[in-house]
PDB file of C-alpha atoms in Angstrom:
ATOM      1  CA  UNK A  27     -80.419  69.716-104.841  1.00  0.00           C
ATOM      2  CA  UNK A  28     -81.935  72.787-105.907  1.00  0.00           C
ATOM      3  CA  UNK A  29     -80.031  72.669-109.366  1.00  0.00           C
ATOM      4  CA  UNK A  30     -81.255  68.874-109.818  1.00  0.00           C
ATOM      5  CA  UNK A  31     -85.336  70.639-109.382  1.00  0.00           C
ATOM      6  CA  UNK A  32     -86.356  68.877-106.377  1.00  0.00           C
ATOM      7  CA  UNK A  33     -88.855  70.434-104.297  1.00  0.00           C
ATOM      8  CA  UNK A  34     -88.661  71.859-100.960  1.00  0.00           C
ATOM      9  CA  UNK A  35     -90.972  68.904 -99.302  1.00  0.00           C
ATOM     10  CA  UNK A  36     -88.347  66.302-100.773  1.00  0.00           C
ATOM     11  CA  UNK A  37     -85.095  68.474 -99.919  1.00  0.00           C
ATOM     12  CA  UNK A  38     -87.049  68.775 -96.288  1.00  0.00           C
ATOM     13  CA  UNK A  39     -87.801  65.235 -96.125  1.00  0.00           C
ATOM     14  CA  UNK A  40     -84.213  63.935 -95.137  1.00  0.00           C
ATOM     15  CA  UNK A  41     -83.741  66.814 -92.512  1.00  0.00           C
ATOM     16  CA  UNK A  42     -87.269  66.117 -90.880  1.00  0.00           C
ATOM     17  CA  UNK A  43     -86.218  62.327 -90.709  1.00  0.00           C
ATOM     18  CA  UNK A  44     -83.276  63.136 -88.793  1.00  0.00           C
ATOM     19  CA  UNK A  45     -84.438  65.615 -86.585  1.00  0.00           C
ATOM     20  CA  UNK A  46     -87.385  63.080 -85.571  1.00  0.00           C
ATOM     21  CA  UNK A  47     -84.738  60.444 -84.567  1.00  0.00           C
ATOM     22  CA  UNK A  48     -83.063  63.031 -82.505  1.00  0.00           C
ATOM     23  CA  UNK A  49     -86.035  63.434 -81.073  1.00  0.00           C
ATOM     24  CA  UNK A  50     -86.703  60.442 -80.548  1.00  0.00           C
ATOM     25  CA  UNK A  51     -83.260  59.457 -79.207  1.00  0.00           C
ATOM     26  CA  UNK A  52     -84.309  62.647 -76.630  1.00  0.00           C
ATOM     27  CA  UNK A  53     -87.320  61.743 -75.515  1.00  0.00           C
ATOM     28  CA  UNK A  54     -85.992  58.076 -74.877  1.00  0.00           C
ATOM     29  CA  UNK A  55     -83.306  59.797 -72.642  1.00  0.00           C
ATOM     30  CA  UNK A  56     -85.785  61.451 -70.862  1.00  0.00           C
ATOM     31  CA  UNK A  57     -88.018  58.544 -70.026  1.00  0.00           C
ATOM     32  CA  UNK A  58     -85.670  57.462 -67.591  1.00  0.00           C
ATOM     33  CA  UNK A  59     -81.529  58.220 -67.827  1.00  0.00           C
ATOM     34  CA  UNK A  60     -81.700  61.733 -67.637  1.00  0.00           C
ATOM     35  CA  UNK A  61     -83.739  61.693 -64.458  1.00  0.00           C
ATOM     36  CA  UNK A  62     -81.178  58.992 -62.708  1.00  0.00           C
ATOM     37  CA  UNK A  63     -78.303  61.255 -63.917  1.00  0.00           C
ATOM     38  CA  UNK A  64     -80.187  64.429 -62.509  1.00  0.00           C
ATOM     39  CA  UNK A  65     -80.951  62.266 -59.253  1.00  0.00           C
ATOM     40  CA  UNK A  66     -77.504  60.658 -59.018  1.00  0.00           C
ATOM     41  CA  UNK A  67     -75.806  64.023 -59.642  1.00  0.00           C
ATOM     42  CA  UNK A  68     -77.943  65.650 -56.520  1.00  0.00           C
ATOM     43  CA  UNK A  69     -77.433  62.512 -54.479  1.00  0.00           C
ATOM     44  CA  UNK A  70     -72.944  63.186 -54.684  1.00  0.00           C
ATOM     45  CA  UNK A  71     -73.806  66.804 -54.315  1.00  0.00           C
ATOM     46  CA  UNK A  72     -75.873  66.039 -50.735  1.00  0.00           C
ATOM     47  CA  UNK A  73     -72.809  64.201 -49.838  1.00  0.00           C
ATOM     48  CA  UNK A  74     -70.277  66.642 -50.624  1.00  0.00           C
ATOM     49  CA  UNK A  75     -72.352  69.633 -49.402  1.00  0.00           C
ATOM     50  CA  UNK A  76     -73.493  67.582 -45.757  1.00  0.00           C
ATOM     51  CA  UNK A  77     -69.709  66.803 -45.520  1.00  0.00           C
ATOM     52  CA  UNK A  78     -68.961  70.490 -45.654  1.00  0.00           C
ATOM     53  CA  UNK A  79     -71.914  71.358 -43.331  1.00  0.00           C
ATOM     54  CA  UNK A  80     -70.398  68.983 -41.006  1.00  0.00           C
ATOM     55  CA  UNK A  81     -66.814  70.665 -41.305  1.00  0.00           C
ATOM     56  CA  UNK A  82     -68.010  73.918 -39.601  1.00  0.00           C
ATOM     57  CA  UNK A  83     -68.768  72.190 -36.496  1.00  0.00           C
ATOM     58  CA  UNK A  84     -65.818  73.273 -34.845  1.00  0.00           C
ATOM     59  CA  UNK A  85     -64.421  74.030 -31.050  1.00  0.00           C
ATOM     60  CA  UNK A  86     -65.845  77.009 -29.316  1.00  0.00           C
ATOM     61  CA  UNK A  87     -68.097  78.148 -32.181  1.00  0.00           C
ATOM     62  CA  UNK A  88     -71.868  78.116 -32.408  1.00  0.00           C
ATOM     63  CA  UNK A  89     -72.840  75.587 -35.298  1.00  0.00           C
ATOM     64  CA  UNK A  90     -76.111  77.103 -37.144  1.00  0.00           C
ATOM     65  CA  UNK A  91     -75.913  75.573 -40.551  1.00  0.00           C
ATOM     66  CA  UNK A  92     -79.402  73.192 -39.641  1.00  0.00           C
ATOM     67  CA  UNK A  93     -82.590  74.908 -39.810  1.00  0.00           C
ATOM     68  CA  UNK A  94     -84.071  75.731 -36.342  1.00  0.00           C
ATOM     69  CA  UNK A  95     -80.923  74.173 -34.648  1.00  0.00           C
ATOM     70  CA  UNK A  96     -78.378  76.343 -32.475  1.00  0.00           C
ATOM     71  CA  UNK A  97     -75.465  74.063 -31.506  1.00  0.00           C
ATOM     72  CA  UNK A  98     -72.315  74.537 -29.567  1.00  0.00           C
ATOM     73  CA  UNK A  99     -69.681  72.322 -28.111  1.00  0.00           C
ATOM     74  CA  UNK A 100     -66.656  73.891 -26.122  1.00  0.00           C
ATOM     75  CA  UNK A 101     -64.239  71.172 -27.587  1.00  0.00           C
ATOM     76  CA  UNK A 102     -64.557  69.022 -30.495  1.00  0.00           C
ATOM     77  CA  UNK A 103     -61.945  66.957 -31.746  1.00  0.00           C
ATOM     78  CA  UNK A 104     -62.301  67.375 -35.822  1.00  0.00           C
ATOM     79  CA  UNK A 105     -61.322  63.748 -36.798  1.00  0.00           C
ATOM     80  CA  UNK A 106     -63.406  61.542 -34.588  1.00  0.00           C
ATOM     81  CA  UNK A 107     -65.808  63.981 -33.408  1.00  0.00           C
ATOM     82  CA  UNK A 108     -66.043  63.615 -29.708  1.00  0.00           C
ATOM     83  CA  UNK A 109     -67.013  66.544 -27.866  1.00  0.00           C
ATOM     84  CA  UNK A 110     -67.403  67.960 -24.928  1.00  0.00           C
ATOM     85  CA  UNK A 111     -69.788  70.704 -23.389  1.00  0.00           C
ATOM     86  CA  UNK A 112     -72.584  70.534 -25.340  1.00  0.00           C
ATOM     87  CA  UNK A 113     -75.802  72.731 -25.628  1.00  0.00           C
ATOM     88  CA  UNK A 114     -78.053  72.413 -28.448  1.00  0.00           C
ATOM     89  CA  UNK A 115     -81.147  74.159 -29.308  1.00  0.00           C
ATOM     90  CA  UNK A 116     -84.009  73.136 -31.161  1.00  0.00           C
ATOM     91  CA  UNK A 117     -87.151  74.601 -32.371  1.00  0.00           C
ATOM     92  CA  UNK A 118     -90.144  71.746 -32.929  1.00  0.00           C
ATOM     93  CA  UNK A 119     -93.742  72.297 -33.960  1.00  0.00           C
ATOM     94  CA  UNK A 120     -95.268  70.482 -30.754  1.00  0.00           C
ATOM     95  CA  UNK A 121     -92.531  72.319 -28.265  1.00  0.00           C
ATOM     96  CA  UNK A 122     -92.033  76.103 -27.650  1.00  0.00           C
ATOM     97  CA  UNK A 123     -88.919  75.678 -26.295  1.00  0.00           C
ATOM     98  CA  UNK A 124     -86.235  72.794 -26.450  1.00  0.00           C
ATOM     99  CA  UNK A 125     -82.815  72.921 -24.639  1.00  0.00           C
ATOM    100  CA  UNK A 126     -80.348  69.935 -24.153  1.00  0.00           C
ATOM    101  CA  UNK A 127     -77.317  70.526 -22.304  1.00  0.00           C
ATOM    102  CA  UNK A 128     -74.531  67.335 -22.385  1.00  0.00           C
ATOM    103  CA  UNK A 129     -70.819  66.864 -20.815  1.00  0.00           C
ATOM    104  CA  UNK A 130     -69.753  64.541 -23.261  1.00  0.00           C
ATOM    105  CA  UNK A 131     -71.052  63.691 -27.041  1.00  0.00           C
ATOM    106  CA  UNK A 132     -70.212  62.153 -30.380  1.00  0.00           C
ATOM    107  CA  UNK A 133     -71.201  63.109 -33.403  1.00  0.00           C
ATOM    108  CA  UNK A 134     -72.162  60.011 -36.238  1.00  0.00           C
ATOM    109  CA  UNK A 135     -71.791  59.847 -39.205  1.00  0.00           C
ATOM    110  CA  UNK A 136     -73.039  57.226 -41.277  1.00  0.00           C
ATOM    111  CA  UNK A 137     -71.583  55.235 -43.959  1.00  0.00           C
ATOM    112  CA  UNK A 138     -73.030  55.964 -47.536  1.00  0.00           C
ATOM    113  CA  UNK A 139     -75.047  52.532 -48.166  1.00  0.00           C
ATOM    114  CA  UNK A 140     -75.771  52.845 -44.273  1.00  0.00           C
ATOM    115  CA  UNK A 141     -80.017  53.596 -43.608  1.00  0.00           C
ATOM    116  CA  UNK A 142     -78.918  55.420 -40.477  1.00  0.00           C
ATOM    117  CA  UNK A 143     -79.509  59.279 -40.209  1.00  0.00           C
ATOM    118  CA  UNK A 144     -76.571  61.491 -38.938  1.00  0.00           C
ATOM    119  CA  UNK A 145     -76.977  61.896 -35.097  1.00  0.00           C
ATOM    120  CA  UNK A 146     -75.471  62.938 -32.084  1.00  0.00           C
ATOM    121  CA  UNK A 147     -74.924  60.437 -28.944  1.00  0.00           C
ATOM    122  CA  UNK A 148     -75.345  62.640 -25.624  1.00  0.00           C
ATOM    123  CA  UNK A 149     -74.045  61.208 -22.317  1.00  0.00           C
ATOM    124  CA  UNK A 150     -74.674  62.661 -18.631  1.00  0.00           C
ATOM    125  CA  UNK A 151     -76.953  65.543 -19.689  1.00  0.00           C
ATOM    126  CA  UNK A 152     -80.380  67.037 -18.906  1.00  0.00           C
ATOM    127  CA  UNK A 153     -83.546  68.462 -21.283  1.00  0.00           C
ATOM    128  CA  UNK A 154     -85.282  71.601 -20.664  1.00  0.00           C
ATOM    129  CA  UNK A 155     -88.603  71.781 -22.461  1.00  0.00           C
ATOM    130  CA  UNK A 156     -91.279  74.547 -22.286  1.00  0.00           C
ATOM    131  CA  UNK A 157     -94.908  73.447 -23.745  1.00  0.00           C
ATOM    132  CA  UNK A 158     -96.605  75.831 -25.282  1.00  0.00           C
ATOM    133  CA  UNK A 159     -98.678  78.272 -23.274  1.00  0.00           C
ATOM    134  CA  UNK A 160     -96.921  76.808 -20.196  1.00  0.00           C
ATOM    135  CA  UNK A 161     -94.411  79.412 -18.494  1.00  0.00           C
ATOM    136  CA  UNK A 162     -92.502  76.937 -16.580  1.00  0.00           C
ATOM    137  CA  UNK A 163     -90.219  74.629 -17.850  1.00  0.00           C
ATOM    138  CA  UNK A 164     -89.774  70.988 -17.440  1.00  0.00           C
ATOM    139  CA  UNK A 165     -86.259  69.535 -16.703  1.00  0.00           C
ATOM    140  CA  UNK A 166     -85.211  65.754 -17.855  1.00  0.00           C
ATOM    141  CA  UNK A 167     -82.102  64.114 -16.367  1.00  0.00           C
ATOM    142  CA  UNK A 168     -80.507  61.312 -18.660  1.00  0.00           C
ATOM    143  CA  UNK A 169     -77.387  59.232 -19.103  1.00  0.00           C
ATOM    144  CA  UNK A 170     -77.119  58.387 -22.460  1.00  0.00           C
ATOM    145  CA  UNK A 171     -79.989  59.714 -25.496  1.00  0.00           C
ATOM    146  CA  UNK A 172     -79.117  59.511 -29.386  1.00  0.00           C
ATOM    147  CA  UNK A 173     -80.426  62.977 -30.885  1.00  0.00           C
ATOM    148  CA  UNK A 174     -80.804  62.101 -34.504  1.00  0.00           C
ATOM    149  CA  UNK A 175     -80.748  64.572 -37.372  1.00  0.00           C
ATOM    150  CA  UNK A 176     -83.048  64.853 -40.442  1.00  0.00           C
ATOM    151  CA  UNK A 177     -81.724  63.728 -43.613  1.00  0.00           C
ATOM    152  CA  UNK A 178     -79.197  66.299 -44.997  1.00  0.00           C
ATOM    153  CA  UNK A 179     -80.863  65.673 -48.683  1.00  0.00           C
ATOM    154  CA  UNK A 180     -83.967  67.398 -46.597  1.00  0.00           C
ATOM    155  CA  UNK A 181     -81.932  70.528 -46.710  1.00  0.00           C
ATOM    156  CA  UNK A 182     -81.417  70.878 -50.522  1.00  0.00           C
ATOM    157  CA  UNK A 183     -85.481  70.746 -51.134  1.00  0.00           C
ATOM    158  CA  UNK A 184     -85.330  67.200 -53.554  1.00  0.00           C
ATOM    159  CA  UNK A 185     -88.884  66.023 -52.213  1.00  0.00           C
ATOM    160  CA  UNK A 186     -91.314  65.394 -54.901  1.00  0.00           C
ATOM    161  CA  UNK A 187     -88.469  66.816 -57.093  1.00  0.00           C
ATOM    162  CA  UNK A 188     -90.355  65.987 -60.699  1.00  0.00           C
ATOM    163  CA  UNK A 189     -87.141  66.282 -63.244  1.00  0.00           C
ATOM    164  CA  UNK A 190     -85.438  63.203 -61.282  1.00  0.00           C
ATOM    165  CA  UNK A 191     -88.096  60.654 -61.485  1.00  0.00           C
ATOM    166  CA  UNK A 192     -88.699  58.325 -64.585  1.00  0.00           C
ATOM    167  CA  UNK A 193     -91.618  59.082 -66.968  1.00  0.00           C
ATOM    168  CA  UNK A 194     -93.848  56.370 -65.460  1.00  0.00           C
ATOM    169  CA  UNK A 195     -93.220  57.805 -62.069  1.00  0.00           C
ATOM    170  CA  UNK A 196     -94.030  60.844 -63.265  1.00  0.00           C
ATOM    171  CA  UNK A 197     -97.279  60.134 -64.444  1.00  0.00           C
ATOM    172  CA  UNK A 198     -97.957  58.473 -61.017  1.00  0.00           C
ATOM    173  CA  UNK A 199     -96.837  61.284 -58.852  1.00  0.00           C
ATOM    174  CA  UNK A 200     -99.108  63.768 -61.946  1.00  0.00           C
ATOM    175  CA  UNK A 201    -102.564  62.021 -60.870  1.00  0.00           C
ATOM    176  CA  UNK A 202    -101.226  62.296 -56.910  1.00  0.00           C
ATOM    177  CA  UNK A 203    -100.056  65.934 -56.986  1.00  0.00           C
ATOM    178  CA  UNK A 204    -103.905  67.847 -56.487  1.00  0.00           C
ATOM    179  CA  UNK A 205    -104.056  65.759 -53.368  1.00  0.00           C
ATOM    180  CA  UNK A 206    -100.283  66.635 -51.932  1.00  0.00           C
ATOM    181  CA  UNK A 207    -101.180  70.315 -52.791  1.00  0.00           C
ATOM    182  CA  UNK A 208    -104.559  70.202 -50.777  1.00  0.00           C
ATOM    183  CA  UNK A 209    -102.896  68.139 -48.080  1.00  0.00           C
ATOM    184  CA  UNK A 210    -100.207  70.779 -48.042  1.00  0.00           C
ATOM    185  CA  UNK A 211     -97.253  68.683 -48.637  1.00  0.00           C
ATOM    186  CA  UNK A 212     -96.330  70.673 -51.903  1.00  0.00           C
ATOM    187  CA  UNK A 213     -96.551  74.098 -52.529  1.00  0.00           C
ATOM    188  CA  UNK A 214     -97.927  75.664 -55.780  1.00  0.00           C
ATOM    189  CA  UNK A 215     -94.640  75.901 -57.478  1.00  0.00           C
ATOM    190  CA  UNK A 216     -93.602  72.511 -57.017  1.00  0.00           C
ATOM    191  CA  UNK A 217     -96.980  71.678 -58.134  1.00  0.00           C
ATOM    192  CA  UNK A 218     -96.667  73.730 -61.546  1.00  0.00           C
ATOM    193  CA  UNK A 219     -93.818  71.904 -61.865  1.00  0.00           C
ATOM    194  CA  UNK A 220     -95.096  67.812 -61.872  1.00  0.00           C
ATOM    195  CA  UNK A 221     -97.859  69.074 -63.853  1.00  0.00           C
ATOM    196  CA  UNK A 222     -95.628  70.381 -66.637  1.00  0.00           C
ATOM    197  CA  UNK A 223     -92.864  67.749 -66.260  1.00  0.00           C
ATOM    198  CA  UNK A 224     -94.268  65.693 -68.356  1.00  0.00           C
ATOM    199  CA  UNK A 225     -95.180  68.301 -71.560  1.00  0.00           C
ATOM    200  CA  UNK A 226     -91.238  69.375 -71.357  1.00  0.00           C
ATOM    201  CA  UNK A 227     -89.745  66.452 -71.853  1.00  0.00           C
ATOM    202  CA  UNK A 228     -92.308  65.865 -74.646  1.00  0.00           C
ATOM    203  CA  UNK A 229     -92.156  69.410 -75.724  1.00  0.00           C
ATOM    204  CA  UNK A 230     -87.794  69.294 -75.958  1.00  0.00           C
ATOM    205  CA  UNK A 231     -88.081  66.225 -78.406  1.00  0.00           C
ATOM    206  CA  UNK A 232     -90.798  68.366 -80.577  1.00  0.00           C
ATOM    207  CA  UNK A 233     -88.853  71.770 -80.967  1.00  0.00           C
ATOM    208  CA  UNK A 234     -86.418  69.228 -82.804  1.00  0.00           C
ATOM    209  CA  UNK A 235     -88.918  69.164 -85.517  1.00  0.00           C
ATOM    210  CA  UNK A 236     -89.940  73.083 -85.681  1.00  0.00           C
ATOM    211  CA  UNK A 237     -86.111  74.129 -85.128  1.00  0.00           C
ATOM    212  CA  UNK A 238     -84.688  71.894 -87.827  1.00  0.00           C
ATOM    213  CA  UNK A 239     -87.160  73.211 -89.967  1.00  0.00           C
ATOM    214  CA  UNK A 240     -86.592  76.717 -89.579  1.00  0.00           C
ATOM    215  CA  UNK A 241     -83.003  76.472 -89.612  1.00  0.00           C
ATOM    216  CA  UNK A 242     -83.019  75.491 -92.744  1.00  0.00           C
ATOM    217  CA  UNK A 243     -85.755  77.416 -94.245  1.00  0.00           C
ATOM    218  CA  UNK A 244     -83.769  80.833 -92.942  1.00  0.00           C
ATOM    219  CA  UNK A 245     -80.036  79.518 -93.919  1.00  0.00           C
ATOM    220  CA  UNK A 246     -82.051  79.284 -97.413  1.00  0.00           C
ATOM    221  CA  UNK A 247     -81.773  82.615 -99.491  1.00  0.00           C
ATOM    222  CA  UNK A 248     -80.930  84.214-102.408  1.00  0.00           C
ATOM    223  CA  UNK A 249     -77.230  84.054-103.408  1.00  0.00           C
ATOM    224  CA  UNK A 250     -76.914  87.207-102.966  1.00  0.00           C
ATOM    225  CA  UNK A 251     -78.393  87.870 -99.599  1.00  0.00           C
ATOM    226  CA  UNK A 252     -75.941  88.105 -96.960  1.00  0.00           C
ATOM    227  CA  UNK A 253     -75.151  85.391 -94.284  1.00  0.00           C
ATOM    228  CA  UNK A 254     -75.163  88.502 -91.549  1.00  0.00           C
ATOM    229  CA  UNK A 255     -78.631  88.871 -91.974  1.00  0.00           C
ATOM    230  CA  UNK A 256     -79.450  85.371 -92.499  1.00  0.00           C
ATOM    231  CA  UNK A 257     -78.125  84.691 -88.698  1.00  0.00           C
ATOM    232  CA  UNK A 258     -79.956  87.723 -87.499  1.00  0.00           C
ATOM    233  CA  UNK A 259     -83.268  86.578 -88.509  1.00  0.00           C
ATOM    234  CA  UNK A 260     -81.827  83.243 -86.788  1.00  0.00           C
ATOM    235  CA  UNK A 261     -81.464  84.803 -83.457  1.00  0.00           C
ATOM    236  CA  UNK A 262     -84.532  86.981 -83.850  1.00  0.00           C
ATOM    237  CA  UNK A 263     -86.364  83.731 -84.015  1.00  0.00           C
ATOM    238  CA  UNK A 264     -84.491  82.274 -81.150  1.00  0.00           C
ATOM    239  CA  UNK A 265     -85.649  85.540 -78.988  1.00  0.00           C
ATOM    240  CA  UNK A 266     -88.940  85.315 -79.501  1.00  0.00           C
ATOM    241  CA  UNK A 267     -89.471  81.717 -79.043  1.00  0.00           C
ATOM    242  CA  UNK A 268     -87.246  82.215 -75.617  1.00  0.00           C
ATOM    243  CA  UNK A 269     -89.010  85.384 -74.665  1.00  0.00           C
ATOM    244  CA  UNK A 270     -92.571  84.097 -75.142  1.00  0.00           C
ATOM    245  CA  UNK A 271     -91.850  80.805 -73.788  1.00  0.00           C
ATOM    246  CA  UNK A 272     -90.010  81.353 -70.203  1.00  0.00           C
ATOM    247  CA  UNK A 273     -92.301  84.504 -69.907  1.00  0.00           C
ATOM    248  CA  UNK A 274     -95.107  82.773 -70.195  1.00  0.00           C
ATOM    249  CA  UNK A 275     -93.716  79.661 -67.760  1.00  0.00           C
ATOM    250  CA  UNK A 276     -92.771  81.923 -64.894  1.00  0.00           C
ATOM    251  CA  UNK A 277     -96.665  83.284 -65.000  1.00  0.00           C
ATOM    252  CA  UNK A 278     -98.130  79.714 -64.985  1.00  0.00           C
ATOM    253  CA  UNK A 279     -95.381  79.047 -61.661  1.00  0.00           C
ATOM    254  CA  UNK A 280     -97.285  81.939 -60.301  1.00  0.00           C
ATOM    255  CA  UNK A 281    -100.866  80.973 -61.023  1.00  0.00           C
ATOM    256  CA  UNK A 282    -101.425  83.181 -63.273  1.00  0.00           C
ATOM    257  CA  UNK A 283    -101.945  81.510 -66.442  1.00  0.00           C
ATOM    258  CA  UNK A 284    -102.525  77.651 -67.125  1.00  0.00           C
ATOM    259  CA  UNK A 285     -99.563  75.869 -67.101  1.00  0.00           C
ATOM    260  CA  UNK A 286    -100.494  74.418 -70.669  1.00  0.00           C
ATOM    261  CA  UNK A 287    -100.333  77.918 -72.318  1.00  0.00           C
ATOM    262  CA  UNK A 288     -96.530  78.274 -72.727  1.00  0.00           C
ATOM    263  CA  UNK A 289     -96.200  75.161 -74.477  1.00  0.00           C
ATOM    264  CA  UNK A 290     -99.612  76.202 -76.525  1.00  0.00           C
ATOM    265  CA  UNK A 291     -98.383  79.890 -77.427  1.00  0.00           C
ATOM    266  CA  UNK A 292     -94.801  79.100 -78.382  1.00  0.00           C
ATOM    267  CA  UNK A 293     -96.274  75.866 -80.803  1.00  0.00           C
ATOM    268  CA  UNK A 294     -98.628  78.365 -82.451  1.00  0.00           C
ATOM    269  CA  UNK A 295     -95.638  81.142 -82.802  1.00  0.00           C
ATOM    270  CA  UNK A 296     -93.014  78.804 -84.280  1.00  0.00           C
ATOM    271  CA  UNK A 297     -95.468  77.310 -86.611  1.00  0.00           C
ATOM    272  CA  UNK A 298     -96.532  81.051 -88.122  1.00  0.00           C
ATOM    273  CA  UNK A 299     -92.726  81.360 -87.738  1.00  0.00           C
ATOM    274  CA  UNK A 300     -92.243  78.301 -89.908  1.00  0.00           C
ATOM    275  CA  UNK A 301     -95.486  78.591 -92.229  1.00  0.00           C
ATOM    276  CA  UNK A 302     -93.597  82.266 -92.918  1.00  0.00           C
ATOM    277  CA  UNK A 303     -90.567  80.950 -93.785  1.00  0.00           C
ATOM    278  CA  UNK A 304     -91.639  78.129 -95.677  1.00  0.00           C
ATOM    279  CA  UNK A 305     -93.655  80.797 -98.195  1.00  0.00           C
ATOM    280  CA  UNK A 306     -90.137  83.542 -98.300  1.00  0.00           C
ATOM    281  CA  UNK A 307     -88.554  80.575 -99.850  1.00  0.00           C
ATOM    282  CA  UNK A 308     -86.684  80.785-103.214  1.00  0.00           C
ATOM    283  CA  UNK A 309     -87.172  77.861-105.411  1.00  0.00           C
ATOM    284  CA  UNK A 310     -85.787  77.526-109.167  1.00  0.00           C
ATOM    285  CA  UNK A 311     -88.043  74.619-109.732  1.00  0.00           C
ATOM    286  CA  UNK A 312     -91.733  73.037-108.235  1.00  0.00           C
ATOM    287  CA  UNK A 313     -91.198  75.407-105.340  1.00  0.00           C
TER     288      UNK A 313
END
């Protein structure tokens, strides 16, 4: 091409076309697949990891795998989980203390399509509960009480999880996310993270342009330059982008920059990057 005269806007014409339908193709992905892969992926992972949770309950052996829960059961039959002996401990927001001792339990399990939480059925038992400032505590006698469980997903932190949502969604939950802050049902981090969501998946289909371009403009060179320090001005570019880029992210998690800045800072540097490259360019003809 360079032989034939043609310029280095018509030889980067083709590779900008392509790169834009890869990034096009990305951003696509992104606006909803990706996020159902990401959500389906966690979703076989809760099962797996709740099933191995549930696999430490075992005879004789203090279960303390849920937060604020204690558990024990002096026999428990690992197949159909029927127990025996139980105590279980609790700690709750509106109790101080909460004790449940049972003869006889079962432990269920729900099906996978089922709506039904995991829970434990207690038979011929009796509650101990201490209020809070209250030294004495209160003793319930019952037959039969279903103790249900949170949602194991709960455990693995998914709520308000912004990467496995679908772009609309996302914008939704983006206009919605100062009020879950304020109303404390986020925390800052999680909040950094909805509001930048939605620049990173723009922001991955984007690079696609400045990469593409750069790659080429730095595998460009004189015939004689060597290809070892072609691909070390390759990776130098690569560190710097990286460097300034997840630096610059992990200060905006913290509150201490905007959360636009990393995207604005690493655009800026790979354009200079790519403005630099585009003049170090050798050209026999109309360069």
């Amino acid at each position: 091409m360079r032989s034939l005269g043609m310029s280095i806007k018509k030889t980067l014409m083709p590779i900008f076309m392509v790169s834009s339908l890869v990034g096009i193709m990305l951003f696509v992905l992104h606006w909803e697949f990706i996020p159902a892969g990401r959500a389906y992926g966690r979703k076989i992972f809760t099962e797996v990891k709740s099933k191995a949770i549930l696999a430490n309950i075992t005879s004789g052996n203090f279960f303390t795998e849920i937060p604020d829960l204690l558990f024990f059961a002096e026999k428990v039959d690992p197949v159909t989980y029927q127990m025996e002996n139980i105590f279980l401990y609790q700690e709750e927001e509106d109790l101080k203390d909460k004790v449940i001792f049972a003869r006889t339990g079962h432990l269920v399990i729900p099906k996978n399509q089922s709506r039904e939480n995991t829970h434990f059925k207690l038979w011929n038992g009796e509650i101990l509960f201490r209020q809070p400032g209250n030294d004495k505590y209160e003793k319930l006698i019952f037959q039969q009480i279903d103790y249900a469980l949170p949602p194991f997903d709960t455990y693995f932190d998914i709520a308000f999880k912004p990467s496995f949502i679908s772009f609309p969604q996302l914008l939704s939950l983006n206009k919605k996310a100062k009020n879950l802050l304020d109303d404390e049902k986020i925390d800052h981090e999680r909040f950094i993270d909805i509001r930048t969501e939605p620049w990173e998946r723009l922001w991955t289909s984007v690079i696609c342009l400045f990469f593409a371009g750069l790659g080429f403009l730095v595998g460009l060179g004189h015939f004689r330059q060597s290809n070892k320090l072609r691909s070390f001005y390759a990776f130098l570019i690569l560190l710097v982008y990286f460097v300034s880029y997840y630096f610059l992210m992990g200060l905006a998690k913290k509150a201490k920059v905007e959360f636009y800045l990393p995207f604005l800072v690493s655009g800026i540097l790979l354009s200079l990057m790519l403005a630099y490259w585009w003049r170090k360019s050798r050209w026999v003809l109309e360069s």
